[in-house]
Amino acid sequence: MAPRDMLQRHTADELRELARTEIAAEEAH
């Protein structure tokens, strides 16, 4: 697998985690 693919996948996971955290914050509000 190309390093670029790894980076993109890692970034996608981070964005997914970030979105989940934001949603949790919204619900906590």
mmCIF file of C-alpha atoms in Angstrom:
data_model
loop_
_atom_site.group_PDB
_atom_site.id
_atom_site.type_symbol
_atom_site.label_atom_id
_atom_site.label_comp_id
_atom_site.label_asym_id
_atom_site.label_seq_id
_atom_site.Cartn_x
_atom_site.Cartn_y
_atom_site.Cartn_z
ATOM 1 C CA MET A 1 0.000 0.000 0.000
ATOM 2 C CA ALA A 2 1.291 3.455 -0.860
ATOM 3 C CA PRO A 3 2.221 5.779 2.015
ATOM 4 C CA ARG A 4 -0.212 8.331 0.579
ATOM 5 C CA ASP A 5 -3.047 5.824 0.896
ATOM 6 C CA MET A 6 -2.065 5.172 4.493
ATOM 7 C CA LEU A 7 -2.030 8.906 5.202
ATOM 8 C CA GLN A 8 -5.431 9.426 3.602
ATOM 9 C CA ARG A 9 -6.939 6.515 5.511
ATOM 10 C CA HIS A 10 -5.434 7.783 8.762
ATOM 11 C CA THR A 11 -6.820 11.249 8.071
ATOM 12 C CA ALA A 12 -10.254 9.811 7.311
ATOM 13 C CA ASP A 13 -10.224 7.968 10.645
ATOM 14 C CA GLU A 14 -9.200 11.148 12.455
ATOM 15 C CA LEU A 15 -11.997 13.104 10.794
ATOM 16 C CA ARG A 16 -14.463 10.371 11.746
ATOM 17 C CA GLU A 17 -13.294 10.500 15.371
ATOM 18 C CA LEU A 18 -13.441 14.293 15.337
ATOM 19 C CA ALA A 19 -17.003 14.245 13.996
ATOM 20 C CA ARG A 20 -18.003 11.706 16.645
ATOM 21 C CA THR A 21 -16.512 13.935 19.355
ATOM 22 C CA GLU A 22 -18.333 16.987 18.022
ATOM 23 C CA ILE A 23 -21.634 15.084 17.909
ATOM 24 C CA ALA A 24 -21.092 13.943 21.501
ATOM 25 C CA ALA A 25 -20.420 17.551 22.517
ATOM 26 C CA GLU A 26 -23.604 18.659 20.758
ATOM 27 C CA GLU A 27 -25.645 16.005 22.551
ATOM 28 C CA ALA A 28 -24.034 16.914 25.882
ATOM 29 C CA HIS A 29 -25.191 20.472 25.343
#
